[in-house]
Amino acid sequence: MKKTGYIFIIFICLLFFSPVLSHTKTYIDIDSPSFRRFPIAITYFKDIKGKDNKGDISKEIFEVLTQDLEISGLFTIIDPSLFIESPVDSKSGNDNKINFRDWSAIGAEALVKGSFRFDNGSLEIETKLYDVFQCRFLLGKRYVGKRQDLRKMIHRFCNEILLSFTGEKGVFDTKIAFVSDESGYKEIYVIDFDGHNMIKITNHKSIALSPTWSPNGKMIAFTSYKDGNPDLYVKDIIANKEDRISHYKGLNIAPAWFPDGKKLAVTLSLEGNPEIYVLDKDGKRLKRLTNDWGIDVSPTLSPDGKEIAFVSDRSGNPDIYVMNSQGENVKRLTFQTKYSASPKWSPKGDKIAFSSLAEGHFYIYTMNPDGTDVRRLTSNSGDNEYPSWSPNGRFLTFTSARGGNKRIYIMRADGSGQRQIGEFKGNQLNPCWSPRLQ
Amino acid sequence: MVKRLSVYLLVFGLIVSFSLFLNACSKKALREGIEKKEESAKVEEKVKEELKGEPKEETKVSQPLKSEETDKAATEAQLREEELKKQKEREEAARKEEAAIKEEAARKEEAAIKEEAAKKEEAAKREAAVREEFENTDIHFDFDKFSLTNQAREILAKKVSWLQGHTDLKIKIEGYCDERGSNEYNMALGERRANSAMEYLVTAGVEASSQFIVHGLITTAGLSTLFI
């Protein structure tokens, strides 16, 4: 009896202390229905060398931190004017100097502090994350780079913050490829997930479309009319090398990478009708997957590579269908509207996002891969199209014409937190969220 | 009575003054007979002066007063001059006529050239217009459809006859769709629309489908349009 009592006590102790002992404590269970936002205080970082004369650096660090944590939808950022300890003067680095009671008094359960050295164009940022409730240092990171790397460093730190709170790394250092006609031609560009650091990828002075990241994030496949015909290209963005991989007669469009990064599912019309084929990376035709009178286009691979969702108008209108990667077991998934397009399989395999026409506008929807649980995520007037998942499946990027021109937006996978990213000329389309980048 | 009397008196007075005038004239003629030549030369000079275009009223009036001879001489000179003038005028007229004829001919020629150019231009314009009409008369499709409407068939039928006269041309058929509802699907739809048009043309007797380049394209402006 005594023994069992001891074992019971030990068991209880383990139950209580295990989150503390193990390093995988999950502060925020994102998928829990009772999920609540975690109150976090972000202080201005201390300028150690005193060379940030205009305060640009500390301001930008604060802005990026606030933006990323806000976009995550997991935190409530505490208004700095409530801080008892002045946000600018607060010292960082020494745990002993932090008066956690001052922070818990204003409701903060977590605290971000840090410092930076800026000298001769070199920027060194030291970041720290504290659990206010447990008066505990959680995470410290040091980043070294140039002034222009500031955003990247903070994005990475925010990834770490998310990892320690949710057990899953953030996607703040990922990028989005898209098409813009701002130059008068349709060219492919890449931006950070928050719209900064735009890079032009193509200069075809033609129509480039459907950029699609390779699974390793080093290449982008796309369609371009550069040589008059819609041909397929693959651009190695690290080596800055571009290859035209397929230029069969007719359409060479809608590339989708297999998860192994060695094959692509594409739409070709060389045999007269737009059908889905499998190509290897050099454009060699491996297999034809569809064979019907209708248009078959926009394939998207399930993360295990075993299934392909695609658009077909074989029943009269464009709808989303699914088949296995051999082109068998074709099933229609969408029935609710007369026009569904742009399917994208989620990275976890649990959802397919698509756009669908309802009441005169296109909206973004998600559904289970069997066609059930259809949910509309956008409600604004103006078309919302071209969804694409973030690599962790927590966010979607898409285009919206709610403000007039088509712009790139991001939102959380449940449709909350919709915001435009970047402000570019012309119209943007075909946004494609990158995988995690090394 | 008084009226008639005054008339008689007036007539008498006139006769008297006339006879007196004649007398005076004959006397004057005798007196000035020696200076005749000189005088006539002078007159001539005066006539010339007159001909020069600055006639003096004075000269004209004084001439008949001098003598009949001078008068004659003057008249002769005048006649000569007149004849000369007339001749000149005639010559001038002839010249003018000739010039006019030439001008007319030139004008005619020019007009002819112009007309010809205009005709050519018109023909070219007509040809260009026909071609332009051929190129710019689009056929339209219903939303999300690639089957030809009756109107599209009518337009294509017109295009067939033009195409049969221009078998040397390569024809590009572009099926346009807007970007709503995914550009990938629309490119495929555009290609099918272009194919529908091409199949119609080939069936209607336009030779060799190798003459065609078919494209599915997307555009942000305009819905479901096909350009030929």
XYZ file of C-alpha atoms in Angstrom:
666
model
C 0.000 0.000 0.000
C 2.832 2.273 0.979
C 4.663 1.399 -2.213
C 1.756 2.176 -4.460
C 1.353 5.473 -2.634
C 4.963 6.425 -3.411
C 4.583 5.394 -7.011
C 1.431 7.474 -7.184
C 3.216 10.532 -5.821
C 6.115 10.076 -8.212
C 3.670 9.708 -11.050
C 1.878 12.916 -10.080
C 5.220 14.741 -9.815
C 6.252 13.550 -13.242
C 2.937 14.675 -14.646
C 3.460 18.159 -13.283
C 7.106 18.549 -14.027
C 7.394 16.746 -17.307
C 6.637 19.872 -19.371
C 9.411 21.673 -17.536
C 11.843 18.817 -17.735
C 11.285 17.998 -21.322
C 12.205 20.677 -23.785
C 9.186 20.103 -25.997
C 6.660 21.887 -23.881
C 3.901 23.218 -26.087
C 2.734 26.568 -24.798
C 0.268 27.039 -27.611
C -1.700 24.174 -29.032
C -2.684 25.728 -32.337
C -5.022 22.946 -33.290
C -6.877 22.917 -29.986
C -10.381 24.364 -30.141
C -9.745 26.219 -26.857
C -6.653 27.883 -28.307
C -6.098 31.400 -27.021
C -3.611 33.987 -28.096
C -0.489 34.233 -26.002
C 0.239 37.721 -24.611
C 3.779 38.734 -25.499
C 5.781 41.909 -24.820
C 8.346 43.055 -27.380
C 10.950 45.568 -26.232
C 13.128 47.851 -28.317
C 16.560 46.278 -28.754
C 19.499 47.975 -27.138
C 22.037 49.698 -29.377
C 25.368 48.635 -27.853
C 27.697 50.631 -30.128
C 25.409 53.642 -30.284
C 25.845 53.946 -34.034
C 22.191 53.587 -34.933
C 21.858 57.342 -34.977
C 18.351 57.670 -36.319
C 17.073 54.651 -34.457
C 16.275 52.945 -37.786
C 17.665 49.591 -36.765
C 15.942 49.260 -33.412
C 12.720 50.496 -35.037
C 12.912 47.992 -37.881
C 13.714 45.117 -35.516
C 10.661 46.029 -33.461
C 8.474 46.307 -36.581
C 9.517 42.962 -38.055
C 9.082 41.191 -34.715
C 5.640 42.697 -34.241
C 4.568 41.994 -37.820
C 5.669 38.355 -37.829
C 4.177 37.495 -34.455
C 0.958 39.253 -35.404
C 0.705 37.402 -38.727
C 1.167 34.110 -36.905
C -2.132 34.759 -35.182
C -0.832 33.093 -32.038
C 0.089 36.135 -29.994
C -1.398 39.267 -28.583
C 1.271 41.936 -28.805
C 1.163 44.049 -25.663
C 1.002 47.779 -26.291
C 4.498 49.168 -25.439
C 2.946 52.241 -23.826
C 1.792 49.960 -21.007
C 5.328 48.881 -20.216
C 6.408 49.668 -16.686
C 10.011 49.185 -17.672
C 10.758 51.645 -20.467
C 10.959 49.691 -23.727
C 13.891 51.689 -25.025
C 16.000 51.918 -21.903
C 15.513 48.381 -20.751
C 18.710 46.482 -20.510
C 19.025 43.096 -22.000
C 21.303 40.157 -21.633
C 21.282 39.635 -17.929
C 18.420 37.522 -16.678
C 18.852 38.808 -13.182
C 18.077 42.342 -14.218
C 14.652 41.501 -15.554
C 11.888 42.270 -13.162
C 9.407 39.652 -14.293
C 6.818 41.033 -11.911
C 6.738 44.274 -13.929
C 5.940 42.245 -17.024
C 3.379 39.910 -15.516
C 1.679 42.969 -14.009
C 0.803 44.178 -17.510
C -0.382 40.735 -18.546
C 2.670 39.592 -20.501
C 3.306 35.888 -20.420
C 6.326 36.076 -22.686
C 8.958 38.717 -23.277
C 11.298 39.420 -26.181
C 14.449 41.359 -25.487
C 17.639 41.896 -27.361
C 20.564 44.031 -28.374
C 22.517 44.768 -31.503
C 25.920 45.993 -32.559
C 26.130 47.959 -35.779
C 29.631 48.845 -36.924
C 31.231 49.226 -40.364
C 28.126 47.922 -42.124
C 28.187 44.746 -40.080
C 25.162 43.990 -37.944
C 25.090 41.608 -35.031
C 21.784 40.946 -33.301
C 21.379 39.105 -30.039
C 17.859 38.025 -29.206
C 16.293 36.550 -26.099
C 12.937 35.097 -25.256
C 11.623 34.727 -21.704
C 8.745 32.934 -20.109
C 7.427 35.623 -17.780
C 5.061 33.290 -15.960
C 7.835 30.931 -14.998
C 10.489 33.677 -14.756
C 12.593 31.655 -17.124
C 14.931 32.190 -20.038
C 13.580 30.202 -22.988
C 15.646 30.971 -26.018
C 18.643 32.995 -27.091
C 20.013 33.466 -30.600
C 22.785 35.507 -32.119
C 22.732 36.545 -35.768
C 25.553 38.188 -37.717
C 25.132 39.782 -41.112
C 24.903 43.052 -42.993
C 22.414 45.824 -42.547
C 20.212 44.475 -45.351
C 20.035 41.079 -43.614
C 18.169 42.567 -40.663
C 14.723 41.354 -41.710
C 16.027 37.890 -42.481
C 17.670 37.637 -39.036
C 14.512 38.688 -37.241
C 12.367 36.392 -39.415
C 14.600 33.520 -38.330
C 14.332 34.483 -34.701
C 10.550 34.534 -35.053
C 10.727 31.035 -36.525
C 12.503 29.997 -33.339
C 9.949 31.753 -31.159
C 7.206 29.756 -32.869
C 9.174 26.560 -32.498
C 9.503 27.029 -28.761
C 5.843 27.947 -28.312
C 4.153 25.545 -30.696
C 6.698 22.826 -31.370
C 6.651 23.811 -35.022
C 9.010 26.201 -36.766
C 7.542 29.329 -38.296
C 7.604 30.124 -42.014
C 8.805 33.717 -41.676
C 11.908 33.188 -43.808
C 9.985 31.698 -46.744
C 9.291 33.403 -50.040
C 6.492 33.769 -52.547
C 6.957 33.576 -56.316
C 4.338 35.286 -58.443
C 3.590 36.859 -61.816
C 3.336 40.610 -62.235
C 2.601 42.702 -65.307
C 4.098 45.874 -63.816
C 6.733 46.075 -66.581
C 4.101 45.766 -69.310
C 5.025 42.117 -69.747
C 4.176 39.237 -67.490
C 7.342 38.333 -65.618
C 8.052 36.183 -62.594
C 9.204 37.751 -59.353
C 10.047 36.488 -55.882
C 9.351 38.304 -52.618
C 9.705 37.521 -48.933
C 6.476 36.195 -47.442
C 5.791 39.703 -46.096
C 6.186 41.416 -49.476
C 9.727 42.756 -49.024
C 12.888 42.205 -51.101
C 11.395 41.783 -54.545
C 13.648 39.986 -57.058
C 12.889 39.674 -60.760
C 13.326 36.073 -61.892
C 12.520 36.267 -65.612
C 13.211 38.895 -68.228
C 11.453 37.287 -71.178
C 9.518 40.384 -72.250
C 6.641 38.065 -72.994
C 4.066 36.192 -70.933
C 5.493 34.100 -68.086
C 3.031 32.212 -65.901
C 2.494 29.564 -63.223
C 5.750 29.730 -61.229
C 6.093 26.582 -59.106
C 8.830 25.964 -56.548
C 10.725 22.704 -56.666
C 10.484 20.780 -53.360
C 14.059 21.798 -52.422
C 13.308 25.466 -53.070
C 16.201 25.859 -55.500
C 14.272 25.848 -58.749
C 11.159 27.391 -60.186
C 9.270 25.758 -63.039
C 7.059 28.003 -65.134
C 5.439 28.538 -68.532
C 6.610 31.245 -70.899
C 5.612 32.417 -74.390
C 9.194 33.650 -74.903
C 9.559 31.718 -78.178
C 5.965 32.226 -79.276
C 4.589 28.996 -77.904
C 3.665 28.305 -74.280
C 6.729 26.262 -73.308
C 7.937 24.966 -69.970
C 11.051 26.294 -68.309
C 12.929 25.454 -65.149
C 15.058 28.142 -63.589
C 17.722 27.309 -61.036
C 17.533 30.433 -58.920
C 20.686 29.605 -56.963
C 22.877 29.082 -60.048
C 20.809 31.597 -62.064
C 20.499 29.085 -64.888
C 17.414 28.655 -67.032
C 16.443 25.672 -69.200
C 13.551 25.234 -71.554
C 12.552 21.701 -70.680
C 9.540 21.157 -72.884
C 8.371 22.765 -76.109
C 5.981 20.291 -77.632
C 3.503 21.612 -80.168
C 0.660 23.323 -78.386
C 0.367 23.835 -74.669
C 3.210 23.112 -72.253
C 1.659 24.498 -69.092
C 0.680 24.085 -65.449
C 3.780 22.446 -63.978
C 3.525 20.659 -60.601
C 6.520 18.971 -58.992
C 6.358 15.464 -57.625
C 7.585 15.406 -53.999
C 10.814 13.718 -55.112
C 11.681 16.785 -57.194
C 12.578 14.563 -60.167
C 9.315 14.555 -62.090
C 6.674 17.060 -63.049
C 2.997 16.682 -63.782
C 2.093 19.080 -66.598
C -0.560 19.760 -69.198
C 0.397 19.187 -72.844
C -1.788 19.365 -75.942
C 0.602 17.798 -78.446
C -1.887 15.035 -79.156
C -4.660 17.529 -79.807
C -6.414 17.762 -76.477
C -5.072 19.286 -73.249
C -4.133 16.272 -71.112
C -2.016 15.693 -68.020
C 1.355 14.013 -68.526
C 4.316 13.160 -66.364
C 7.628 14.598 -67.513
C 11.069 14.094 -66.101
C 13.132 17.171 -65.299
C 14.589 17.173 -68.810
C 11.156 17.275 -70.388
C 11.084 13.628 -71.471
C 7.530 12.325 -71.604
C 7.137 9.480 -69.156
C 3.412 8.841 -69.039
C 0.094 10.237 -70.090
C -2.300 10.265 -67.154
C -5.612 11.520 -68.530
C -7.500 10.473 -71.606
C -10.841 12.098 -72.207
C -12.454 14.647 -74.473
C -12.294 17.497 -71.925
C -9.625 19.891 -70.749
C -7.393 18.406 -68.026
C -5.182 20.981 -66.395
C -3.643 22.330 -63.146
C -2.414 19.100 -61.501
C -1.359 19.201 -57.839
C 0.392 16.362 -56.030
C -0.558 14.988 -52.639
C 2.462 15.206 -50.281
C 3.042 11.464 -50.531
C 3.056 11.732 -54.327
C 0.425 9.041 -54.688
C -2.507 11.172 -55.751
C -3.083 14.048 -58.112
C -5.916 16.547 -57.910
C -6.626 18.473 -61.112
C -9.168 20.519 -63.040
C -11.277 18.934 -65.746
C -14.322 20.055 -67.689
C -15.218 16.502 -68.745
C -18.630 16.895 -67.168
C -19.280 20.215 -68.893
C -17.829 22.708 -66.427
C -14.425 22.991 -64.808
C -14.416 20.972 -61.589
C -11.804 19.499 -59.278
C -11.073 15.799 -59.753
C -8.642 13.432 -58.129
C -6.822 10.397 -59.518
C -3.881 8.285 -58.457
C -0.462 9.079 -59.878
C -0.967 6.403 -62.546
C -4.039 8.211 -63.840
C -6.490 5.671 -62.398
C -9.427 5.911 -59.982
C -10.664 9.265 -61.194
C -13.171 10.851 -58.815
C -14.950 14.145 -59.037
C -14.630 16.225 -55.857
C -16.537 19.460 -56.442
C -20.234 19.637 -57.128
C -21.367 22.789 -55.377
C -20.644 25.422 -58.016
C -20.383 25.588 -61.772
C -16.760 26.632 -61.908
C -13.913 25.405 -59.706
C -10.226 25.818 -60.503
C -6.657 26.117 -59.164
C -6.542 23.180 -56.708
C -3.563 23.038 -54.342
C -2.960 20.088 -52.061
C -1.917 21.118 -48.542
C 1.583 20.151 -47.342
C 0.119 17.933 -44.624
C -2.184 16.276 -47.104
C -5.329 16.980 -45.121
C -6.870 19.676 -47.342
C -7.203 20.838 -50.911
C -7.552 24.578 -51.446
C -9.214 25.820 -54.629
C -11.104 28.761 -56.057
C -14.711 28.577 -57.045
C -17.249 30.847 -58.670
C -20.249 31.718 -56.538
C -22.642 34.641 -56.810
C -20.595 36.163 -59.585
C -17.266 36.111 -57.779
C -14.453 33.701 -57.208
C -13.774 32.730 -53.607
C -11.099 30.631 -51.930
C -12.304 27.354 -50.460
C -10.765 24.387 -48.724
C -12.083 20.837 -48.630
C -10.959 17.437 -47.508
C -9.273 15.360 -50.216
C -12.468 13.324 -50.511
C -14.508 16.428 -51.321
C -16.184 16.768 -47.908
C -16.049 19.656 -45.425
C -16.055 22.430 -48.020
C -15.340 25.778 -46.371
C -15.339 29.214 -47.917
C -12.416 31.284 -46.600
C -12.923 34.629 -48.324
C -16.002 36.780 -48.317
C -14.893 40.008 -49.958
C -16.336 41.219 -53.189
C -13.879 41.080 -56.065
C -12.351 37.833 -57.209
C -10.166 35.813 -54.849
C -8.135 33.243 -56.756
C -4.953 31.163 -57.026
C -4.524 29.793 -53.495
C -1.146 28.367 -52.497
C -0.167 26.849 -49.137
C 2.686 27.891 -46.875
C 5.060 24.954 -46.243
C 3.609 24.329 -42.776
C 0.044 24.481 -44.083
C -0.850 27.220 -41.613
C -1.244 29.956 -44.227
C -2.462 30.484 -47.741
C -1.395 33.097 -50.231
C -3.849 34.082 -52.944
C -4.763 36.975 -55.226
C -7.615 39.278 -54.571
C -9.162 42.046 -56.650
C -11.067 43.405 -53.655
C -9.257 46.729 -53.946
C -9.466 46.993 -57.754
C -6.280 45.530 -59.181
C -5.288 41.964 -58.411
C -2.936 41.936 -55.439
C -1.216 39.290 -53.398
C -2.713 38.472 -50.017
C -1.956 36.028 -47.262
C -4.294 34.578 -44.658
C -4.313 31.863 -42.063
C -5.647 28.489 -43.154
C -8.990 29.212 -41.505
C -9.419 32.431 -43.480
C -8.523 34.773 -40.603
C -5.882 37.499 -40.699
C -6.233 38.358 -44.399
C -3.727 41.010 -45.397
C -2.238 42.344 -48.597
C 1.501 41.892 -48.876
C 3.614 44.362 -50.815
C 2.327 47.126 -53.030
C 3.261 46.637 -56.655
C 2.226 48.250 -59.911
C -0.125 46.500 -62.300
C -1.740 43.175 -61.519
C -0.256 40.174 -59.755
C -1.283 36.561 -60.120
C -0.220 32.945 -59.631
C 1.400 33.388 -56.201
C 3.249 30.245 -55.125
C 4.541 29.895 -51.580
C 8.042 28.461 -51.385
C 8.962 25.403 -49.352
C 11.226 25.937 -46.356
C 14.457 27.388 -47.689
C 17.926 26.476 -46.505
C -42.357 133.449 -130.833
C -39.528 134.547 -128.587
C -38.402 130.895 -128.225
C -38.252 130.336 -131.963
C -36.365 133.588 -132.390
C -33.757 132.671 -129.856
C -33.297 129.329 -131.600
C -32.689 131.076 -134.919
C -30.260 133.414 -133.304
C -28.386 130.523 -131.739
C -28.208 128.655 -135.073
C -26.958 131.826 -136.798
C -24.385 132.417 -134.120
C -23.146 128.878 -134.514
C -22.796 129.242 -138.286
C -20.882 132.498 -137.854
C -18.563 131.069 -135.289
C -18.014 128.016 -137.438
C -16.997 130.096 -140.505
C -14.776 132.205 -138.333
C -13.205 129.071 -136.957
C -12.573 127.734 -140.484
C -10.906 130.989 -141.484
C -8.716 130.999 -138.521
C -7.757 127.424 -139.223
C -6.716 127.980 -142.815
C -4.644 131.032 -141.837
C -2.984 129.098 -139.073
C -2.251 126.229 -141.460
C -0.457 128.586 -143.866
C 1.512 130.056 -141.047
C 2.549 126.839 -139.558
C 3.033 124.949 -142.859
C 6.806 125.245 -142.621
C 6.922 123.714 -139.181
C 4.768 120.851 -140.269
C 7.377 118.149 -140.151
C 8.650 119.249 -136.877
C 5.191 119.530 -135.553
C 4.138 116.077 -136.729
C 7.220 114.646 -135.092
C 6.206 116.390 -131.950
C 2.736 115.016 -132.274
C 4.128 111.610 -132.814
C 6.119 112.019 -129.744
C 3.051 113.071 -127.936
C 1.140 110.101 -129.298
C 3.910 107.908 -128.196
C 3.713 109.473 -124.866
C 0.071 108.860 -124.908
C 0.666 105.251 -125.841
C 3.079 104.938 -123.059
C 0.084 105.024 -120.955
C 0.153 108.511 -119.580
C -2.356 110.292 -121.808
C -2.637 113.949 -121.186
C -5.990 115.473 -121.602
C -4.306 118.637 -122.785
C -2.607 116.943 -125.725
C -5.737 115.332 -126.868
C -7.656 118.554 -126.898
C -4.922 120.612 -128.535
C -4.350 118.139 -131.360
C -7.458 118.791 -133.435
C -6.786 122.472 -133.024
C -3.385 122.299 -134.710
C -4.083 120.994 -138.177
C -5.784 118.312 -140.136
C -2.472 116.895 -141.208
C -1.189 116.488 -137.756
C -4.467 115.039 -136.904
C -4.130 112.503 -139.666
C -0.603 111.727 -138.777
C -1.631 111.310 -135.232
C -4.501 109.084 -136.272
C -2.189 107.016 -138.420
C 0.253 106.708 -135.626
C -2.546 105.861 -133.357
C -3.799 103.256 -135.795
C -0.354 101.819 -136.143
C 0.032 101.787 -132.506
C -3.336 100.248 -132.124
C -2.468 97.642 -134.648
C 0.776 97.023 -132.906
C -1.106 96.817 -129.695
C -3.611 94.491 -131.188
C -0.880 92.369 -132.594
C 0.786 92.314 -129.297
C -2.478 91.466 -127.723
C -3.016 88.754 -130.240
C 0.435 87.419 -129.656
C -0.141 87.640 -126.008
C -3.456 85.921 -126.330
C -1.844 83.240 -128.436
C 0.869 82.819 -125.887
C -1.677 82.720 -123.159
C -3.734 80.247 -125.060
C -0.736 78.105 -125.676
C 0.207 78.311 -122.017
C -3.324 77.552 -121.061
C -3.356 74.534 -123.318
C -0.069 73.394 -121.920
C -1.268 73.996 -118.431
C -4.466 72.183 -119.163
C -2.530 69.266 -120.547
C -0.253 69.235 -117.538
C -3.238 69.444 -115.286
C -4.902 66.643 -117.105
C -1.797 64.558 -116.943
C -1.395 65.296 -113.300
C -4.988 64.522 -112.652
C -4.596 61.283 -114.521
C -1.563 60.389 -112.430
C -3.380 61.388 -109.329
C -6.400 59.444 -110.329
C -4.316 56.416 -111.031
C -2.520 56.780 -107.708
C -5.800 57.293 -105.993
C -7.148 54.226 -107.693
C -4.134 52.241 -106.645
C -4.328 53.662 -103.177
C -7.972 52.931 -103.036
C -7.365 49.410 -104.179
C -4.615 49.038 -101.604
C -6.869 50.598 -99.035
C -9.664 48.300 -99.992
C -7.316 45.353 -99.794
C -5.959 46.576 -96.477
C -9.463 47.215 -95.249
C -10.518 43.747 -96.272
C -7.439 42.355 -94.616
C -7.986 44.472 -91.581
C -11.564 43.375 -91.451
C -10.374 39.831 -91.830
C -7.900 40.238 -89.017
C -10.018 42.276 -86.704
C -13.402 40.726 -86.976
C -13.358 38.564 -83.927
C -15.614 35.719 -83.196
C -16.998 35.437 -79.731
C -17.738 32.465 -77.595
C -20.143 31.941 -74.758
C -18.721 31.860 -71.247
C -16.624 28.738 -70.684
C -17.555 27.362 -74.129
C -15.529 26.566 -77.214
C -18.345 25.601 -79.590
C -18.961 28.062 -82.424
C -22.052 30.230 -82.208
C -24.149 30.890 -85.334
C -22.737 34.395 -85.478
C -19.209 33.026 -85.276
C -19.966 30.652 -88.161
C -21.219 33.554 -90.298
C -18.055 35.536 -89.646
C -15.851 32.540 -90.342
C -17.707 31.837 -93.611
C -16.719 35.322 -94.793
C -13.152 34.668 -93.803
C -13.076 31.472 -95.832
C -13.470 33.286 -99.169
C -10.703 35.714 -98.352
C -8.423 32.930 -97.206
C -8.982 31.032 -100.442
C -7.526 34.004 -102.311
C -4.508 34.155 -100.026
C -3.257 30.622 -99.790
C 0.328 31.865 -99.474
C -0.278 33.362 -96.055
C 0.409 31.758 -92.728
C -2.537 32.261 -90.454
C -2.256 32.642 -86.716
C -5.384 31.883 -84.766
C -5.336 33.077 -81.207
C -8.007 32.021 -78.786
C -8.198 34.580 -76.022
C -9.677 34.197 -72.594
C -9.411 36.455 -69.600
C -7.668 35.322 -66.449
C -10.741 34.798 -64.316
C -11.047 31.222 -63.276
C -7.335 30.378 -63.552
C -5.100 31.219 -66.465
C -4.105 27.581 -66.905
C -7.651 26.438 -67.604
C -8.233 29.485 -69.779
C -5.142 28.859 -71.890
C -6.452 25.390 -72.588
C -9.891 26.782 -73.339
C -8.330 29.430 -75.598
C -6.504 26.757 -77.551
C -9.672 24.762 -77.960
C -11.498 27.841 -79.199
C -8.764 28.520 -81.736
C -8.966 24.880 -82.792
C -12.740 25.117 -83.225
C -12.215 28.036 -85.583
C -9.463 26.253 -87.498
C -11.512 23.098 -87.882
C -14.361 25.144 -89.306
C -12.072 26.844 -91.821
C -10.522 23.573 -92.934
C -13.884 21.878 -93.255
C -15.133 24.838 -95.285
C -12.378 24.270 -97.819
C -9.382 26.294 -96.678
C -6.445 24.176 -97.657
C -3.792 22.615 -95.474
C -4.038 22.985 -91.767
C -0.245 23.366 -91.732
C -0.991 26.902 -92.809
C -2.236 27.581 -89.300
C -0.570 28.375 -86.032
C -2.999 27.931 -83.208
C -2.605 29.592 -79.834
C -4.409 29.729 -76.572
C -3.716 33.053 -74.942
C -4.958 34.970 -72.005
C -5.604 38.615 -71.672
C -6.722 40.770 -68.828
C -9.036 42.776 -71.047
C -11.982 41.415 -72.952
C -13.777 38.176 -72.425
C -13.638 35.064 -74.510
C -12.520 36.626 -77.762
C -10.941 35.005 -80.752
C -8.725 36.865 -83.150
C -8.043 35.553 -86.581
